[in-house]
């Protein structure tokens, strides 16, 4: 069975960014939580990242790429991007804004390039997995390559885990 190329994979091919495509089983149209994706792919959840889209007080949208088991700290996120505050966008805004559905949102190849921040822990990984632009597909690539491709900065933007 030949893997169907997603727009994300085509962008990576065009920019000559090395990546490894990965697929996981899912129910058609149903988002799979990140912990399940990591388990289905046999990956360390610390190396599997989710893509979250927020809107700042200035009305600018920002993308945050964080480990799947982590929770975005809105105060840290706002500070990292120079906003007074940020809040998650409503799920119905995701497709028109990014071109992606919930569970298949990738920081690569969005309709419009949005300011992007990758959690600093990505730098501890040789490769991280992010959505390939559709539910059931991921790409593994170097976090530095991802940052170069998306113009992203690295920052600590997740909540600290409790004791």
PDB file of C-alpha atoms in Angstrom:
ATOM      1  CA  UNK A   1       0.000   0.000   0.000  1.00  0.00           C
ATOM      2  CA  UNK A   2       1.464   3.349  -1.033  1.00  0.00           C
ATOM      3  CA  UNK A   3       1.248   6.163   1.508  1.00  0.00           C
ATOM      4  CA  UNK A   4      -0.817   9.067   0.231  1.00  0.00           C
ATOM      5  CA  UNK A   5       1.197  12.299   0.290  1.00  0.00           C
ATOM      6  CA  UNK A   6      -0.327  15.134   2.267  1.00  0.00           C
ATOM      7  CA  UNK A   7       0.239  18.830   1.554  1.00  0.00           C
ATOM      8  CA  UNK A   8       2.613  18.850   4.534  1.00  0.00           C
ATOM      9  CA  UNK A   9       4.718  16.110   2.919  1.00  0.00           C
ATOM     10  CA  UNK A  10       4.693  17.961  -0.408  1.00  0.00           C
ATOM     11  CA  UNK A  11       5.920  21.156   1.320  1.00  0.00           C
ATOM     12  CA  UNK A  12       8.694  19.190   3.048  1.00  0.00           C
ATOM     13  CA  UNK A  13       9.681  17.527  -0.266  1.00  0.00           C
ATOM     14  CA  UNK A  14       9.664  20.890  -2.072  1.00  0.00           C
ATOM     15  CA  UNK A  15      11.854  22.503   0.632  1.00  0.00           C
ATOM     16  CA  UNK A  16      14.081  19.385   0.709  1.00  0.00           C
ATOM     17  CA  UNK A  17      13.504  18.892   4.440  1.00  0.00           C
ATOM     18  CA  UNK A  18      14.175  15.278   5.496  1.00  0.00           C
ATOM     19  CA  UNK A  19      11.247  13.595   7.270  1.00  0.00           C
ATOM     20  CA  UNK A  20       9.787  10.178   8.019  1.00  0.00           C
ATOM     21  CA  UNK A  21       6.062   9.736   7.253  1.00  0.00           C
ATOM     22  CA  UNK A  22       4.091   7.770   9.857  1.00  0.00           C
ATOM     23  CA  UNK A  23       0.490   6.562   9.735  1.00  0.00           C
ATOM     24  CA  UNK A  24      -1.751   5.336  12.530  1.00  0.00           C
ATOM     25  CA  UNK A  25      -5.186   3.691  12.528  1.00  0.00           C
ATOM     26  CA  UNK A  26      -8.222   5.845  13.287  1.00  0.00           C
ATOM     27  CA  UNK A  27     -11.956   6.145  12.692  1.00  0.00           C
ATOM     28  CA  UNK A  28     -12.590   8.310   9.619  1.00  0.00           C
ATOM     29  CA  UNK A  29     -13.079  11.951  10.620  1.00  0.00           C
ATOM     30  CA  UNK A  30     -12.485  11.331  14.324  1.00  0.00           C
ATOM     31  CA  UNK A  31      -9.659  13.125  16.095  1.00  0.00           C
ATOM     32  CA  UNK A  32      -7.356  10.902  18.140  1.00  0.00           C
ATOM     33  CA  UNK A  33      -5.800  12.280  21.317  1.00  0.00           C
ATOM     34  CA  UNK A  34      -2.034  12.742  21.282  1.00  0.00           C
ATOM     35  CA  UNK A  35      -1.281  10.116  23.922  1.00  0.00           C
ATOM     36  CA  UNK A  36      -3.103   7.528  21.789  1.00  0.00           C
ATOM     37  CA  UNK A  37      -1.201   8.654  18.685  1.00  0.00           C
ATOM     38  CA  UNK A  38       2.118   8.188  20.513  1.00  0.00           C
ATOM     39  CA  UNK A  39       1.024   4.738  21.717  1.00  0.00           C
ATOM     40  CA  UNK A  40      -0.238   3.692  18.264  1.00  0.00           C
ATOM     41  CA  UNK A  41       3.074   4.758  16.707  1.00  0.00           C
ATOM     42  CA  UNK A  42       5.149   3.195  19.490  1.00  0.00           C
ATOM     43  CA  UNK A  43       6.742   6.565  20.242  1.00  0.00           C
ATOM     44  CA  UNK A  44       7.795   8.354  23.409  1.00  0.00           C
ATOM     45  CA  UNK A  45       5.029  10.934  24.073  1.00  0.00           C
ATOM     46  CA  UNK A  46       7.785  13.493  24.807  1.00  0.00           C
ATOM     47  CA  UNK A  47       8.675  13.351  21.089  1.00  0.00           C
ATOM     48  CA  UNK A  48       5.105  13.647  19.768  1.00  0.00           C
ATOM     49  CA  UNK A  49       3.834  17.223  19.521  1.00  0.00           C
ATOM     50  CA  UNK A  50       0.393  18.752  19.020  1.00  0.00           C
ATOM     51  CA  UNK A  51      -0.372  22.011  17.229  1.00  0.00           C
ATOM     52  CA  UNK A  52      -2.560  24.557  19.022  1.00  0.00           C
ATOM     53  CA  UNK A  53      -3.845  27.838  17.597  1.00  0.00           C
ATOM     54  CA  UNK A  54      -4.577  30.845  19.799  1.00  0.00           C
ATOM     55  CA  UNK A  55      -5.640  34.447  19.383  1.00  0.00           C
ATOM     56  CA  UNK A  56      -3.878  37.200  21.299  1.00  0.00           C
ATOM     57  CA  UNK A  57      -5.307  40.361  22.824  1.00  0.00           C
ATOM     58  CA  UNK A  58      -4.032  42.154  19.691  1.00  0.00           C
ATOM     59  CA  UNK A  59      -6.267  39.814  17.570  1.00  0.00           C
ATOM     60  CA  UNK A  60      -3.137  38.226  16.052  1.00  0.00           C
ATOM     61  CA  UNK A  61      -3.288  34.431  15.866  1.00  0.00           C
ATOM     62  CA  UNK A  62      -0.355  32.403  17.192  1.00  0.00           C
ATOM     63  CA  UNK A  63       0.570  28.742  16.779  1.00  0.00           C
ATOM     64  CA  UNK A  64       2.052  26.711  19.639  1.00  0.00           C
ATOM     65  CA  UNK A  65       3.616  23.288  19.097  1.00  0.00           C
ATOM     66  CA  UNK A  66       3.817  21.421  22.411  1.00  0.00           C
ATOM     67  CA  UNK A  67       4.269  17.829  23.663  1.00  0.00           C
ATOM     68  CA  UNK A  68       1.009  15.843  23.449  1.00  0.00           C
ATOM     69  CA  UNK A  69       0.839  15.183  27.199  1.00  0.00           C
ATOM     70  CA  UNK A  70       1.481  18.828  28.107  1.00  0.00           C
ATOM     71  CA  UNK A  71      -1.018  21.620  28.588  1.00  0.00           C
ATOM     72  CA  UNK A  72      -0.437  25.090  27.131  1.00  0.00           C
ATOM     73  CA  UNK A  73       0.164  27.688  29.847  1.00  0.00           C
ATOM     74  CA  UNK A  74      -1.713  30.696  28.466  1.00  0.00           C
ATOM     75  CA  UNK A  75       0.251  33.184  30.600  1.00  0.00           C
ATOM     76  CA  UNK A  76       3.638  31.796  29.515  1.00  0.00           C
ATOM     77  CA  UNK A  77       2.402  31.590  25.923  1.00  0.00           C
ATOM     78  CA  UNK A  78       1.263  35.230  25.948  1.00  0.00           C
ATOM     79  CA  UNK A  79       4.576  36.368  27.419  1.00  0.00           C
ATOM     80  CA  UNK A  80       6.539  34.328  24.838  1.00  0.00           C
ATOM     81  CA  UNK A  81       4.782  36.082  21.944  1.00  0.00           C
ATOM     82  CA  UNK A  82       4.576  39.558  23.487  1.00  0.00           C
ATOM     83  CA  UNK A  83       0.795  39.583  24.010  1.00  0.00           C
ATOM     84  CA  UNK A  84      -1.160  40.733  27.087  1.00  0.00           C
ATOM     85  CA  UNK A  85      -3.117  37.493  26.863  1.00  0.00           C
ATOM     86  CA  UNK A  86      -3.894  34.617  24.496  1.00  0.00           C
ATOM     87  CA  UNK A  87      -6.856  32.275  24.308  1.00  0.00           C
ATOM     88  CA  UNK A  88      -7.546  29.169  22.268  1.00  0.00           C
ATOM     89  CA  UNK A  89      -9.478  29.830  19.067  1.00  0.00           C
ATOM     90  CA  UNK A  90     -12.870  28.152  18.724  1.00  0.00           C
ATOM     91  CA  UNK A  91     -12.672  24.802  16.917  1.00  0.00           C
ATOM     92  CA  UNK A  92     -15.030  26.108  14.173  1.00  0.00           C
ATOM     93  CA  UNK A  93     -12.397  28.758  13.281  1.00  0.00           C
ATOM     94  CA  UNK A  94      -9.627  26.206  12.801  1.00  0.00           C
ATOM     95  CA  UNK A  95     -10.396  25.002   9.258  1.00  0.00           C
ATOM     96  CA  UNK A  96     -11.049  28.459   7.706  1.00  0.00           C
ATOM     97  CA  UNK A  97      -7.962  29.910   9.422  1.00  0.00           C
ATOM     98  CA  UNK A  98      -5.434  27.097   8.933  1.00  0.00           C
ATOM     99  CA  UNK A  99      -6.866  24.787   6.291  1.00  0.00           C
ATOM    100  CA  UNK A 100      -6.733  21.919   8.807  1.00  0.00           C
ATOM    101  CA  UNK A 101      -9.302  20.067  10.919  1.00  0.00           C
ATOM    102  CA  UNK A 102      -9.053  19.393  14.651  1.00  0.00           C
ATOM    103  CA  UNK A 103      -6.769  16.404  15.146  1.00  0.00           C
ATOM    104  CA  UNK A 104      -5.018  17.036  11.827  1.00  0.00           C
ATOM    105  CA  UNK A 105      -3.640  20.541  12.364  1.00  0.00           C
ATOM    106  CA  UNK A 106       0.011  20.892  11.370  1.00  0.00           C
ATOM    107  CA  UNK A 107       2.350  23.854  11.875  1.00  0.00           C
ATOM    108  CA  UNK A 108       3.535  23.206   8.293  1.00  0.00           C
ATOM    109  CA  UNK A 109       1.607  24.443   5.269  1.00  0.00           C
ATOM    110  CA  UNK A 110      -1.128  26.474   6.938  1.00  0.00           C
ATOM    111  CA  UNK A 111      -3.244  28.697   4.662  1.00  0.00           C
ATOM    112  CA  UNK A 112      -1.469  31.713   6.117  1.00  0.00           C
ATOM    113  CA  UNK A 113       1.878  31.689   7.900  1.00  0.00           C
ATOM    114  CA  UNK A 114       1.188  32.458  11.562  1.00  0.00           C
ATOM    115  CA  UNK A 115       3.746  33.319  14.261  1.00  0.00           C
ATOM    116  CA  UNK A 116       4.821  29.949  15.670  1.00  0.00           C
ATOM    117  CA  UNK A 117       6.413  28.900  18.960  1.00  0.00           C
ATOM    118  CA  UNK A 118       7.714  25.390  19.638  1.00  0.00           C
ATOM    119  CA  UNK A 119       8.084  24.229  23.239  1.00  0.00           C
ATOM    120  CA  UNK A 120      11.761  24.280  24.233  1.00  0.00           C
ATOM    121  CA  UNK A 121      11.720  20.566  25.156  1.00  0.00           C
ATOM    122  CA  UNK A 122      11.695  19.791  21.413  1.00  0.00           C
ATOM    123  CA  UNK A 123      15.389  20.693  21.355  1.00  0.00           C
ATOM    124  CA  UNK A 124      16.064  17.669  23.595  1.00  0.00           C
ATOM    125  CA  UNK A 125      14.784  15.373  20.813  1.00  0.00           C
ATOM    126  CA  UNK A 126      16.616  14.311  17.677  1.00  0.00           C
ATOM    127  CA  UNK A 127      13.281  14.178  15.850  1.00  0.00           C
ATOM    128  CA  UNK A 128       9.749  15.123  16.814  1.00  0.00           C
ATOM    129  CA  UNK A 129       6.470  13.991  15.292  1.00  0.00           C
ATOM    130  CA  UNK A 130       3.822  16.519  14.258  1.00  0.00           C
ATOM    131  CA  UNK A 131       0.624  16.112  12.291  1.00  0.00           C
ATOM    132  CA  UNK A 132       1.066  15.639   8.569  1.00  0.00           C
ATOM    133  CA  UNK A 133      -2.097  17.671   7.973  1.00  0.00           C
ATOM    134  CA  UNK A 134      -4.755  15.020   8.325  1.00  0.00           C
ATOM    135  CA  UNK A 135      -5.984  12.656  11.002  1.00  0.00           C
ATOM    136  CA  UNK A 136      -4.032   9.400  10.800  1.00  0.00           C
ATOM    137  CA  UNK A 137      -0.814  10.889   9.417  1.00  0.00           C
ATOM    138  CA  UNK A 138       2.287  12.254  11.129  1.00  0.00           C
ATOM    139  CA  UNK A 139       5.734  13.339  10.001  1.00  0.00           C
ATOM    140  CA  UNK A 140       8.894  13.003  12.064  1.00  0.00           C
ATOM    141  CA  UNK A 141      11.516  15.659  11.507  1.00  0.00           C
ATOM    142  CA  UNK A 142      14.241  17.592  13.260  1.00  0.00           C
ATOM    143  CA  UNK A 143      12.845  20.284  15.569  1.00  0.00           C
ATOM    144  CA  UNK A 144      15.424  22.713  14.159  1.00  0.00           C
ATOM    145  CA  UNK A 145      14.237  21.964  10.604  1.00  0.00           C
ATOM    146  CA  UNK A 146      10.638  22.538  11.732  1.00  0.00           C
ATOM    147  CA  UNK A 147      11.613  25.861  13.312  1.00  0.00           C
ATOM    148  CA  UNK A 148      13.513  26.966  10.195  1.00  0.00           C
ATOM    149  CA  UNK A 149      10.599  26.017   7.934  1.00  0.00           C
ATOM    150  CA  UNK A 150       7.922  27.763  10.026  1.00  0.00           C
ATOM    151  CA  UNK A 151       9.994  30.692  11.297  1.00  0.00           C
ATOM    152  CA  UNK A 152       9.341  29.428  14.830  1.00  0.00           C
ATOM    153  CA  UNK A 153      10.988  30.391  18.089  1.00  0.00           C
ATOM    154  CA  UNK A 154      11.553  28.019  21.002  1.00  0.00           C
ATOM    155  CA  UNK A 155      10.166  28.881  24.455  1.00  0.00           C
ATOM    156  CA  UNK A 156       8.806  27.306  27.635  1.00  0.00           C
ATOM    157  CA  UNK A 157       5.043  27.603  27.120  1.00  0.00           C
ATOM    158  CA  UNK A 158       3.586  24.627  29.008  1.00  0.00           C
ATOM    159  CA  UNK A 159       2.200  24.240  32.518  1.00  0.00           C
ATOM    160  CA  UNK A 160       4.539  22.757  35.056  1.00  0.00           C
ATOM    161  CA  UNK A 161       3.465  19.337  36.205  1.00  0.00           C
ATOM    162  CA  UNK A 162       2.418  19.021  39.817  1.00  0.00           C
ATOM    163  CA  UNK A 163       4.510  17.288  42.530  1.00  0.00           C
TER     164      UNK A 163
END
